[in-house]
Structures are given as structure tokens and as C-alpha cells.
PDB file of C-alpha atoms in Angstrom:
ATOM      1  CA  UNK A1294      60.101  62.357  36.365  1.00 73.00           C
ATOM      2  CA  UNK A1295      60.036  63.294  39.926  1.00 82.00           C
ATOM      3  CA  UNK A1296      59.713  66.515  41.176  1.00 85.00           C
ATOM      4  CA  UNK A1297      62.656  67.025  42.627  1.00 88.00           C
ATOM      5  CA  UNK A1298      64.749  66.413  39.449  1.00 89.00           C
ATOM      6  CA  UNK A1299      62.045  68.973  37.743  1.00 92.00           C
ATOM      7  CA  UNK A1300      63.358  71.139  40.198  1.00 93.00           C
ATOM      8  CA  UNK A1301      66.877  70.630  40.031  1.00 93.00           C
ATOM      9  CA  UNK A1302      66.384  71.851  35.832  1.00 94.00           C
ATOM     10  CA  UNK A1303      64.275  74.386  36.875  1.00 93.00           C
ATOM     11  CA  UNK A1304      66.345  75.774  39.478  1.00 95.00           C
ATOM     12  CA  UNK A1305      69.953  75.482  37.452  1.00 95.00           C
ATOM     13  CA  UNK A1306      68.414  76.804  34.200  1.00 96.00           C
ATOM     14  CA  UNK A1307      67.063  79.706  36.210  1.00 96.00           C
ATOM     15  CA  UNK A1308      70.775  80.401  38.037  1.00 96.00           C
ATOM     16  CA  UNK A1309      72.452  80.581  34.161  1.00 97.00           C
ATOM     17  CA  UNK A1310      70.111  83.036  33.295  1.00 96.00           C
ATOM     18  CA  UNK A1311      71.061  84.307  36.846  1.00 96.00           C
ATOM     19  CA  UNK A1312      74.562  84.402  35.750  1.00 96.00           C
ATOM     20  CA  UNK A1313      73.941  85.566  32.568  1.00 96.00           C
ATOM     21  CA  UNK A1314      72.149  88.478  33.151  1.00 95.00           C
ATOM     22  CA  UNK A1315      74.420  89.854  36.002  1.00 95.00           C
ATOM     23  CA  UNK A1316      77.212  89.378  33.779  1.00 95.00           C
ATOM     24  CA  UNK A1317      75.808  90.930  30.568  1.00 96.00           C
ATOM     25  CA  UNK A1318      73.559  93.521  32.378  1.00 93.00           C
ATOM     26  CA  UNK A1319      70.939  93.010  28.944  1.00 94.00           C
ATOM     27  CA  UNK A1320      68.381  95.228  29.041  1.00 92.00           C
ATOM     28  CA  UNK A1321      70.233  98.351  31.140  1.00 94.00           C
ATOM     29  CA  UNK A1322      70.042  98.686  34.966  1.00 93.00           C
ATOM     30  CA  UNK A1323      66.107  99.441  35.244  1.00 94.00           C
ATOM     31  CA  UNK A1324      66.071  95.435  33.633  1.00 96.00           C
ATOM     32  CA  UNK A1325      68.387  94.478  35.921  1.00 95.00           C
ATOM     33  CA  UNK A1326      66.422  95.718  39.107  1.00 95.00           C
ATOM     34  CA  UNK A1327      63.335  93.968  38.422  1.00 96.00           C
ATOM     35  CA  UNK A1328      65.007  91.188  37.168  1.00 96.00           C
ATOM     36  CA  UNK A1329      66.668  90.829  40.306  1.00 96.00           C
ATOM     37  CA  UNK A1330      63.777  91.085  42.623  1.00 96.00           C
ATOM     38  CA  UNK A1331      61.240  89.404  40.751  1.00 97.00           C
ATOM     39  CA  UNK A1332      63.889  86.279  40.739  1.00 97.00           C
ATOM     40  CA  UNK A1333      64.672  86.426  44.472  1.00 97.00           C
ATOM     41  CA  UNK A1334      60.987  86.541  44.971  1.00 98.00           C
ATOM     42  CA  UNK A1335      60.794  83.496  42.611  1.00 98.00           C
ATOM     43  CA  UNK A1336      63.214  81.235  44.038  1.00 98.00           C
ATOM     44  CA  UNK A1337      62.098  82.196  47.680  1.00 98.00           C
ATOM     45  CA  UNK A1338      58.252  81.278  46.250  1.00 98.00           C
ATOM     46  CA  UNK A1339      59.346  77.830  44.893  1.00 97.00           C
ATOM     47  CA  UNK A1340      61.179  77.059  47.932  1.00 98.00           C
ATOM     48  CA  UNK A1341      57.878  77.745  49.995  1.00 98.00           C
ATOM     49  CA  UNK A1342      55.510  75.879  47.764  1.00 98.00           C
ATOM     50  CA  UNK A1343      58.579  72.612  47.498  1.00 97.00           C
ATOM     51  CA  UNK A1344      58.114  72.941  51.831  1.00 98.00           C
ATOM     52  CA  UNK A1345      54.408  72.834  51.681  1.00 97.00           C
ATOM     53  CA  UNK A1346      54.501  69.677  49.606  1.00 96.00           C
ATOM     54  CA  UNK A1347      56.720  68.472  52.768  1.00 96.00           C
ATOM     55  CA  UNK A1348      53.946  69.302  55.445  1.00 96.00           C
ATOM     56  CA  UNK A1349      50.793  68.046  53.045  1.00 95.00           C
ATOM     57  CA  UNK A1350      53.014  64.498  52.265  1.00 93.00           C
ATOM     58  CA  UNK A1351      52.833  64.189  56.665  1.00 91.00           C
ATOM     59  CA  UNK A1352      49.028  62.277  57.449  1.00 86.00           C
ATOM     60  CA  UNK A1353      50.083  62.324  61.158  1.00 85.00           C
ATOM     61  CA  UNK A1354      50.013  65.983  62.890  1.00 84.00           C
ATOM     62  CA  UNK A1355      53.197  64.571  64.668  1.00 87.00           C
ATOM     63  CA  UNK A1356      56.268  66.273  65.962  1.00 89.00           C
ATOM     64  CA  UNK A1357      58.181  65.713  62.919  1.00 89.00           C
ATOM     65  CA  UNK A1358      55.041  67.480  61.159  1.00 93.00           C
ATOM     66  CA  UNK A1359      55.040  70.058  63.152  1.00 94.00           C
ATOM     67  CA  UNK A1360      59.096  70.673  62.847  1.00 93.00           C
ATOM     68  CA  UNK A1361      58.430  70.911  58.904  1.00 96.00           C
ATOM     69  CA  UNK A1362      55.095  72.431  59.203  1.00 97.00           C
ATOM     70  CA  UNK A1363      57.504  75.527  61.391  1.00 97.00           C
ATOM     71  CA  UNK A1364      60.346  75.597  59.039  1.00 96.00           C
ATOM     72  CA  UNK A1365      57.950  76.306  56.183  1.00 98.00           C
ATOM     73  CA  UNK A1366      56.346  79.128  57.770  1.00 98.00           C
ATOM     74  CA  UNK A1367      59.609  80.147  58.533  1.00 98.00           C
ATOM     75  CA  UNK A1368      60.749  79.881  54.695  1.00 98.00           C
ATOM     76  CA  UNK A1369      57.358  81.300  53.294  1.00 98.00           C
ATOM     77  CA  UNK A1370      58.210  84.450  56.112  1.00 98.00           C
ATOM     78  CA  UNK A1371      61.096  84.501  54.312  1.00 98.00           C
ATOM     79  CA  UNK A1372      58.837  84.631  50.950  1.00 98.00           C
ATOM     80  CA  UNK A1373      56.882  87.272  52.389  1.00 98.00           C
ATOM     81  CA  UNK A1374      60.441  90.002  52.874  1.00 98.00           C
ATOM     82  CA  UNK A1375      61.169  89.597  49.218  1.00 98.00           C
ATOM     83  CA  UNK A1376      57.808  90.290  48.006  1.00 98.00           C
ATOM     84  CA  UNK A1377      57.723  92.948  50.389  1.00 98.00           C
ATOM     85  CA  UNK A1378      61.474  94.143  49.332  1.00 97.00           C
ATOM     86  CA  UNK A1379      60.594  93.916  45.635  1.00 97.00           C
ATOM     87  CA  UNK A1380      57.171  96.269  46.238  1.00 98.00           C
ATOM     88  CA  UNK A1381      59.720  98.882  48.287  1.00 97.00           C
ATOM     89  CA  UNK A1382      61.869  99.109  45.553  1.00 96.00           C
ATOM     90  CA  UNK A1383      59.624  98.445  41.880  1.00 96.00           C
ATOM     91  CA  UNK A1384      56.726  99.868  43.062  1.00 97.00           C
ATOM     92  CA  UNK A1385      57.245 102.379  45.414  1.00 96.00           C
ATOM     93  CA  UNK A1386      60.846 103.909  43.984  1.00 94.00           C
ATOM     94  CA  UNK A1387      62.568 103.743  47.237  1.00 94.00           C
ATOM     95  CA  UNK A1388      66.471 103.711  47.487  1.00 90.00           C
ATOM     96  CA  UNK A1389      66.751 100.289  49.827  1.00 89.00           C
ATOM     97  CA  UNK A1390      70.235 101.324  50.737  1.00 83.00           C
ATOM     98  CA  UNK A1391      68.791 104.681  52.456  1.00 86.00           C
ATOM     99  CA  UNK A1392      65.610 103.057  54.259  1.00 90.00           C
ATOM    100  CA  UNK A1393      67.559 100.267  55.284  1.00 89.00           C
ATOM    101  CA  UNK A1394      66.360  98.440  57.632  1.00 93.00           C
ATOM    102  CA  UNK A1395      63.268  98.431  55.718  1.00 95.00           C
ATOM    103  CA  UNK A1396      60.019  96.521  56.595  1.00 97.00           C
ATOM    104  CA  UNK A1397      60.842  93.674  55.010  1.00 97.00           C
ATOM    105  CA  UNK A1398      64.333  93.220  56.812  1.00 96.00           C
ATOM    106  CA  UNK A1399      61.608  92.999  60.189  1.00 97.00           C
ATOM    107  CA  UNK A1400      59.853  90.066  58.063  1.00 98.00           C
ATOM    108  CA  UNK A1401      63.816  88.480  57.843  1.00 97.00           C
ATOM    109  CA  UNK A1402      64.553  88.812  60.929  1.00 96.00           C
ATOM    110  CA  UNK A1403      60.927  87.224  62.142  1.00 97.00           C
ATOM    111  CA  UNK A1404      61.836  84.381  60.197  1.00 97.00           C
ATOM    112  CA  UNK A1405      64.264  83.170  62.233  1.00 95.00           C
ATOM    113  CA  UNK A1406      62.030  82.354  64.986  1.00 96.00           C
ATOM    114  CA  UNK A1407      59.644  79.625  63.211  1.00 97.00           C
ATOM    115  CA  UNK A1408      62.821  78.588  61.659  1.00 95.00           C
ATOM    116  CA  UNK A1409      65.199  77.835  64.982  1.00 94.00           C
ATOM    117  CA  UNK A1410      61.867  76.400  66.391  1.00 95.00           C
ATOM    118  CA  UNK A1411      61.836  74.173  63.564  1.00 93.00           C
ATOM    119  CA  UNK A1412      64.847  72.863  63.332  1.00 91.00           C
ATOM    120  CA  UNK A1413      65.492  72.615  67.723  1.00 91.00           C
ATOM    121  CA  UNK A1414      61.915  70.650  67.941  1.00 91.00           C
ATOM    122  CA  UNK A1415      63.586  67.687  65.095  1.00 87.00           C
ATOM    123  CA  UNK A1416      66.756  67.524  66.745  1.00 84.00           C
ATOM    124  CA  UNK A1417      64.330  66.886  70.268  1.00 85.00           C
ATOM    125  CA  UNK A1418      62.175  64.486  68.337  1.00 82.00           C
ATOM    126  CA  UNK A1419      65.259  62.195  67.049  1.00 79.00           C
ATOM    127  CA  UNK A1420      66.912  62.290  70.830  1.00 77.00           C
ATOM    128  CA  UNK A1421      63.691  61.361  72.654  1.00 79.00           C
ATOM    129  CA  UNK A1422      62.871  58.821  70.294  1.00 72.00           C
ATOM    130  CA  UNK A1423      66.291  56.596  70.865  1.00 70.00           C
ATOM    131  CA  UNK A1424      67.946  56.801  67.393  1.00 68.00           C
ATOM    132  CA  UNK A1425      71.797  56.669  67.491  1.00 71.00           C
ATOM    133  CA  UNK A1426      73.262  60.000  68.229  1.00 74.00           C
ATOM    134  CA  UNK A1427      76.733  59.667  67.138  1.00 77.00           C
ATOM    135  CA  UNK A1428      79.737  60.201  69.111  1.00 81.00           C
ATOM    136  CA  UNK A1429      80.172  62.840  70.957  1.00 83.00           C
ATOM    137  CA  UNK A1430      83.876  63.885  69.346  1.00 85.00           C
ATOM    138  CA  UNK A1431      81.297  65.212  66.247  1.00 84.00           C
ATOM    139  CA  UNK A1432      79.278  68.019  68.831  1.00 83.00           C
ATOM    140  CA  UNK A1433      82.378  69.163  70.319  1.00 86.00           C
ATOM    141  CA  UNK A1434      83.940  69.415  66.392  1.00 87.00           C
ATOM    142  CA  UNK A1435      80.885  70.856  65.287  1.00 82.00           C
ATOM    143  CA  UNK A1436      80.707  73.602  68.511  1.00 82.00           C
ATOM    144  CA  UNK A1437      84.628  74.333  68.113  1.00 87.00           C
ATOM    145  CA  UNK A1438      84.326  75.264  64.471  1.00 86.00           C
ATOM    146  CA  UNK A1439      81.106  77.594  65.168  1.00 82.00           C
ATOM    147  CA  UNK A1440      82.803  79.599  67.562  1.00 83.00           C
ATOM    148  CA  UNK A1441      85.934  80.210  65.159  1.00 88.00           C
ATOM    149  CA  UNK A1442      83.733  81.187  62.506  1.00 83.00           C
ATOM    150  CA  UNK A1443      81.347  83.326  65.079  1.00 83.00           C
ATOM    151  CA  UNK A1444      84.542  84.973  66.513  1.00 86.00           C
ATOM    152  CA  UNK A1445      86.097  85.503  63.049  1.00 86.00           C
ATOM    153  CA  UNK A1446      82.726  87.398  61.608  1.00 84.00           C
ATOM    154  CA  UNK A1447      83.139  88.901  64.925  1.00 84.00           C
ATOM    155  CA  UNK A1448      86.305  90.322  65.051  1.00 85.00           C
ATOM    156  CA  UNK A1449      86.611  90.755  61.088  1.00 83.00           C
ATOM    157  CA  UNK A1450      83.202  92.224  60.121  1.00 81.00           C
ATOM    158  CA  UNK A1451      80.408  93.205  63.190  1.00 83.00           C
ATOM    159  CA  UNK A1452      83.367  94.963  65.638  1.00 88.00           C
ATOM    160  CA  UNK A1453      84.262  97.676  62.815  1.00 90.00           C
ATOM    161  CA  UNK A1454      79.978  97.970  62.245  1.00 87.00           C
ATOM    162  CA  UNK A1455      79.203  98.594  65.322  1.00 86.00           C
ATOM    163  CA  UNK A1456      82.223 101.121  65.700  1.00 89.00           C
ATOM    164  CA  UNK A1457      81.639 102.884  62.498  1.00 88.00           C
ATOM    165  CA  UNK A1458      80.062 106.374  63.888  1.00 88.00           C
ATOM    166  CA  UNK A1459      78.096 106.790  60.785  1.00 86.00           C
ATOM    167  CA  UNK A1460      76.137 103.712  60.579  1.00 87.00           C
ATOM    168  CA  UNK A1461      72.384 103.962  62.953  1.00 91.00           C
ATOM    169  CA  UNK A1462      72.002 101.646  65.972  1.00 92.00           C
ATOM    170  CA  UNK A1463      69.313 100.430  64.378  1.00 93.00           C
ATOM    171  CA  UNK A1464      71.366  99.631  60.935  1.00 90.00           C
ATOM    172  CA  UNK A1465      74.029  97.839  63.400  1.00 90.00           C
ATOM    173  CA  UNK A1466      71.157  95.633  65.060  1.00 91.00           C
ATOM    174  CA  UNK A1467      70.178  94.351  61.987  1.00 92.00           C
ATOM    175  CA  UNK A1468      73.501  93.877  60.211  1.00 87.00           C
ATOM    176  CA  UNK A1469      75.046  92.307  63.509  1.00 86.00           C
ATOM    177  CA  UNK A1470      71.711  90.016  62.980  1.00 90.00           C
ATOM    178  CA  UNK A1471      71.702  87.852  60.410  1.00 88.00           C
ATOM    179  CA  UNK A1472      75.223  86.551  60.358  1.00 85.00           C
ATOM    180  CA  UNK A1473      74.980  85.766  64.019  1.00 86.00           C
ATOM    181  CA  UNK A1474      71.196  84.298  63.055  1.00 89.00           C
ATOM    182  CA  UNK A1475      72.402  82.041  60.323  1.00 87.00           C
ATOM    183  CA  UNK A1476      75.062  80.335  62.770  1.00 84.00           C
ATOM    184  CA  UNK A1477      72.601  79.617  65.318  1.00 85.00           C
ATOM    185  CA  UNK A1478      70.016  77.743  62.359  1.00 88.00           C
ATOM    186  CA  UNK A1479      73.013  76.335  60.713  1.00 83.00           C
ATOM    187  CA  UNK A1480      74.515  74.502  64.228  1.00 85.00           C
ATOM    188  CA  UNK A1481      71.336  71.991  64.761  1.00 86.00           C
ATOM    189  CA  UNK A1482      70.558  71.753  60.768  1.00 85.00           C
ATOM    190  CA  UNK A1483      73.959  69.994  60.488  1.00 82.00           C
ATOM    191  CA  UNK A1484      73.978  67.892  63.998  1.00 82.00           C
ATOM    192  CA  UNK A1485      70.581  66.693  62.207  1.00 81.00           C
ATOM    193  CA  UNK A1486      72.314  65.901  58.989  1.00 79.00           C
ATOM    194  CA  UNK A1487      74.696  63.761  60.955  1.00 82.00           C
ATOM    195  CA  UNK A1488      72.290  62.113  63.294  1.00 80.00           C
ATOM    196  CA  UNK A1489      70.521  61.459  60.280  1.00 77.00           C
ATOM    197  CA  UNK A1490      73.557  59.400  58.545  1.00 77.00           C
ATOM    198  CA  UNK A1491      73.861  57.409  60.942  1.00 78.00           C
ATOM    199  CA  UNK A1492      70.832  55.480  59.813  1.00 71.00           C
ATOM    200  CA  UNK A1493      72.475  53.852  57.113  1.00 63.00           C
ATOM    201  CA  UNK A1494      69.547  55.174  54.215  1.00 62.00           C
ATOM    202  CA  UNK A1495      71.261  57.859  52.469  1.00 69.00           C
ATOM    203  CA  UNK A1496      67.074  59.026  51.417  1.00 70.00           C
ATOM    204  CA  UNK A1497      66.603  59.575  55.544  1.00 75.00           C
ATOM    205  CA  UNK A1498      69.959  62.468  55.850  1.00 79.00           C
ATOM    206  CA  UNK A1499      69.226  63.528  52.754  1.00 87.00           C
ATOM    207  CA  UNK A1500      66.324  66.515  53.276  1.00 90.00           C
ATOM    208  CA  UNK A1501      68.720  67.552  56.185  1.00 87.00           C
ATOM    209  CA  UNK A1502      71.538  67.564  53.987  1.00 87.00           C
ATOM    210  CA  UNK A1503      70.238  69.919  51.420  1.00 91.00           C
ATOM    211  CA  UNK A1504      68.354  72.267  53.837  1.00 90.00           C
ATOM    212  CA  UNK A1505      72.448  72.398  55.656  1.00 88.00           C
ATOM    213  CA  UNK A1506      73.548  73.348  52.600  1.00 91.00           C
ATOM    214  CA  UNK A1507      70.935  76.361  51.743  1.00 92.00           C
ATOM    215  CA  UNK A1508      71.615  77.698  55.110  1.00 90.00           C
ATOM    216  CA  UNK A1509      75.178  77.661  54.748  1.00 88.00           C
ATOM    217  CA  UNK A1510      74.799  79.226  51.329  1.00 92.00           C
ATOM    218  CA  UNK A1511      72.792  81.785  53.256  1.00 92.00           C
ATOM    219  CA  UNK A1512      75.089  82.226  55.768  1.00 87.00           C
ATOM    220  CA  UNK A1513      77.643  83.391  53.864  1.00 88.00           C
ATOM    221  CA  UNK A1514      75.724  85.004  51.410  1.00 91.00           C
ATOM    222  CA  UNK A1515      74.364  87.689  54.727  1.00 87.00           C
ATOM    223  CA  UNK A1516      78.306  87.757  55.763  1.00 86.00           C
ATOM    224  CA  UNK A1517      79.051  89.075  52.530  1.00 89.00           C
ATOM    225  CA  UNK A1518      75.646  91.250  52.115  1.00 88.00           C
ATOM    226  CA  UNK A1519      76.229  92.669  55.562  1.00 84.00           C
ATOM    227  CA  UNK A1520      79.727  93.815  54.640  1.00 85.00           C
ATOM    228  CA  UNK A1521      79.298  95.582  51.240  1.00 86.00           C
ATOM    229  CA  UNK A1522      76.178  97.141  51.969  1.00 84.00           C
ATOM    230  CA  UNK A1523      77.910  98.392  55.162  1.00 82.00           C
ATOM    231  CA  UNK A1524      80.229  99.894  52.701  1.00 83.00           C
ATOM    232  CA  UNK A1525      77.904 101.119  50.275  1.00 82.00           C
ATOM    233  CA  UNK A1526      78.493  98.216  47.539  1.00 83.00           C
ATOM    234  CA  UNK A1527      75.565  96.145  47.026  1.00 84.00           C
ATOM    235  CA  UNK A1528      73.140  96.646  44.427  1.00 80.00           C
ATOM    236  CA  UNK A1529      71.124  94.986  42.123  1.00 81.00           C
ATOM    237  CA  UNK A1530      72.915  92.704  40.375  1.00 85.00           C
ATOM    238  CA  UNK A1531      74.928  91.897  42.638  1.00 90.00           C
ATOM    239  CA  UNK A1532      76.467  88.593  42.657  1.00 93.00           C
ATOM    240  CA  UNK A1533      75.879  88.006  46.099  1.00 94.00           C
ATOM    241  CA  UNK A1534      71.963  87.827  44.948  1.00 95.00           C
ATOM    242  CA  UNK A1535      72.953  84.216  43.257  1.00 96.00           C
ATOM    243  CA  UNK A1536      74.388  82.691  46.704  1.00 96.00           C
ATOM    244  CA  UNK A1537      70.499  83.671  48.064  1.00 96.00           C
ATOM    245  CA  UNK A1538      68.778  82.166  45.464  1.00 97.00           C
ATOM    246  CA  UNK A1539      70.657  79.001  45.176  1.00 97.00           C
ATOM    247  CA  UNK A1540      70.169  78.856  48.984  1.00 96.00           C
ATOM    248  CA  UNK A1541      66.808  78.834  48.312  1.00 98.00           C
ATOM    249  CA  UNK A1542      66.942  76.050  45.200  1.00 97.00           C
ATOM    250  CA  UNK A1543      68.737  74.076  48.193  1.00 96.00           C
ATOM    251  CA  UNK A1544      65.830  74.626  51.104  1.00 96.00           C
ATOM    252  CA  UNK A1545      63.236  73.572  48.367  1.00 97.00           C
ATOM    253  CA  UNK A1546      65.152  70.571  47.074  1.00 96.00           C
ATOM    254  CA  UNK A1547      65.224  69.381  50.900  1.00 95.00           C
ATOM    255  CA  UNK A1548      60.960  69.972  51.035  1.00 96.00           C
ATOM    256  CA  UNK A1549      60.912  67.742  48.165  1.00 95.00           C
ATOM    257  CA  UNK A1550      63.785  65.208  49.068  1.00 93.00           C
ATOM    258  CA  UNK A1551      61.119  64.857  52.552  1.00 93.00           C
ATOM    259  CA  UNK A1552      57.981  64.482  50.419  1.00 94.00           C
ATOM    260  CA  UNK A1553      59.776  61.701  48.896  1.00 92.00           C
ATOM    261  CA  UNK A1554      60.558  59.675  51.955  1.00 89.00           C
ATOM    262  CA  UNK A1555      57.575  60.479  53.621  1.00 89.00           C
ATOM    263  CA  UNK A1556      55.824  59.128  50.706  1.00 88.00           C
ATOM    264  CA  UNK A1557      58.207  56.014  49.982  1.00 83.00           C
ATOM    265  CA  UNK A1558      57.696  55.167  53.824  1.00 76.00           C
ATOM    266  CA  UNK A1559      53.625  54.813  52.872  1.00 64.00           C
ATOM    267  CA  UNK A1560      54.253  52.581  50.145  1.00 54.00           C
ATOM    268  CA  UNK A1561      56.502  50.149  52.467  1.00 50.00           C
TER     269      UNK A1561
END
């Protein structure tokens, strides 16, 4: 069986217990905590091991290497803010929702910098090299309907933030952050899923097609997180926490999907 079907059991066996769990609340709310943050930390773990099989399949220290090699330090950054969250909040007893931004929101945020880098240096890679890059109608589609969405968190969600009196500058940085960091990862992954396409091999999109749809999970998974912890109504067990997680079943699904073709391309 390959690994990425063991993976796609794993991960969906995982998400009804997920589901379960939030919806039963078994064991009390002290269960419910560590349940939660041990199975972010868990998803976010396999997602970074799934990417490092990605990197280790590459013989070549190439460009295309290097883009995954990025992305996974970007994911495993990622890996490090849950861990770190978890510690905060099991370990240490501290209320997240008054110590927010905590360190591992700084870890989040740093994420997004191997991650863009990533992502930027394949789309380079694919137009230097002289593959197809579609028609131009699909940017223009693809840049309209990022703005409308960008001005609609705007205007909807980070304009009443960063006007609420009671909320820190330093609160509004980060929560004006992520949504406005998951739309700038989000633009290239899916340009790259469409480049991608046009190569006829459904195997070639379809690592970019998965890791476009963990970051759009994740994008509107931080929309929503960034608007009920603003209000004071995210928890553990929040609902929310299953968006994340499956963003992350998605992310690792694409490191293995690229292991694959990297690996089927030797055997050619």
C-alpha cells in the first residue's frame, strides 16, 4: 500500500475521533485540552515528516529541491508553534487567550517566510524553464478574486480589530497577520496548481493541488480563529481546530503525492 493512502486512513480516522471528541467532550474539559493540543501537534508532526520524505526522494540539490526543501522548514516551523503552544498551555498552565500573542504565535508568523520563499522560488523555476504558462485570462481571474476576498476580510473582520480600543497593538499585528499571510501563500500555490495542469499528467499538479487545498483550509480556518478569539470565543475544542488539522492532512498528502513522482520519474 503506498504511503499516501496509509495516510489518507490515518489522517480521516484521526479527524472522526476529531469530530467525535469535540462533539461528545468524553473525558471533561481537562481531556479535551490535551486532546486538542497533543492532536494539532500530531497532525502538524506528520505533515513535517510526509515533507521530509519530499526533500530526501530529490538526488539533485536543484531548485525544485530547494523550493520543497523551504516549504518543509516552513511546515516543520509550523510544527515547532504547536509544540511550543501545547507546552504554554499543558505544561506551564497559562490562559493562551490572556498571553496572546504568545511565543509560539512568533514561531507562526516566522513560518511564513520559508514558506512564501518556497512556493515564489517553484513558480520562478517552472517560468524560467519554458513550460506552458497558461493564458493570461487565469492570473487576472486569480488576482481579481484575491483582492475581493482581501478587501472583504478587510472591511468585514481586520477594520473593526484594529478599531476595537480594547484589543493591544500588538494583539492587532498579529490577528491582522495571518489572514493577510495566508492570501499571499495561497495566490502562487494555486497559479502553480494551474501551471501544473497544463502538463497533461494529473500525478505532476497533483502535490500542488493538495498543498492549495491545506492552505486554503488554513486560510479560512485563521479568518475564523482571528475573529472569535477577537471576541473571546475560541477554546479548546473548538471546531475551528479540525479545519487546522485537516489543513495539515492536506500539506502532508502533497509531500507524499511529490515523493511519488519524484520517485516514479527515477524508475522511467
Amino acid at each position: 500500500m503506498k504511503k499516501s493512502k496509509m495516510l489518507w486512513i490515518l489522517c480521516s480516522a484521526l479527524l472522526l475521533i476529531n469530530l467525535v471528541e469535540y462533539t461528545t467532550i468524553w473525558g471533561g474539559e481537562v481531556f479535551l485540552t490535551y486532546f486538542s493540543d497533543i492532536l494539532a501537534f500530531l497532525f502538524a508532526f506528520i505533515a513535517t515528516v510526509c515533507l521530509f520524505f519530499a526533500v530526501k526522494a530529490f538526488k539533485e540539490c536543484d531548485s525544485t529541491k530547494k523550493a520543497w526543501l523551504s516549504i518543509f522548514i516552513g511546515i516543520a516551523t509550523y510544527t515547532t508553534a504547536e509544540l511550543i503552544y501545547a507546552v504554554l498551555e499543558l505544561v506551564l498552565k497559562l490562559d493562551m487567550d490572556v498571553v496572546y500573542p504568545s511565543l509560539a504565535d512568533y514561531f507562526w508568523v516566522i513560518a511564513y517566510i520559508p514558506l512564501l520563499i518556497g512556493i515564489l522560488m517553484m513558480f520562478f523555476v517552472y517560468k524560467k524553464s519554458g513550460f506552458p504558462m497558461g493564458k493570461p485570462a487565469y492570473y487576472v481571474t486569480i488576482s481579481i478574486i484575491s483582492l475581493l476576498i482581501m478587501v472583504l476580510v478587510i472591511y468585514f473582520l481586520l477594520i473593526p480589530i484594529v478599531l476595537d480600543d480594547e484589543t493591544s497593538l500588538l494583539a492587532k499585528i498579529f490577528y491582522l497577520f495571518y489572514p493577510i499571510g495566508d492570501v499571499l501563500v495561497l495566490i502562487p500555490v494555486f497559479l502553480l496548481m494551474y501551471i501544473t495542469s497544463l502538463f497533461g499528467k494529473g500525478a505532476l499538479s497533483k502535490p500542488w493541488k493538495y498543498l492549495a487545498i491545506g492552505f486554503f483550509i488554513f486560510t479560512v480556518a485563521d479568518i475564523l480563529y482571528a475573529y472569535l478569539d477577537w471576541q473571546g470565543l475560541y477554546g479548546s475544542g473548538s471546531y475551528i481546530d479540525l479545519l487546522f488539522n485537516s489543513g495539515y492532512m492536506f500539506i502532508g498528502l502533497a509531500g507524499l503525492y511529490q515523493k511519488e513522482l519524484v520517485e516514479s520519474f527515477k524508475g522511467e
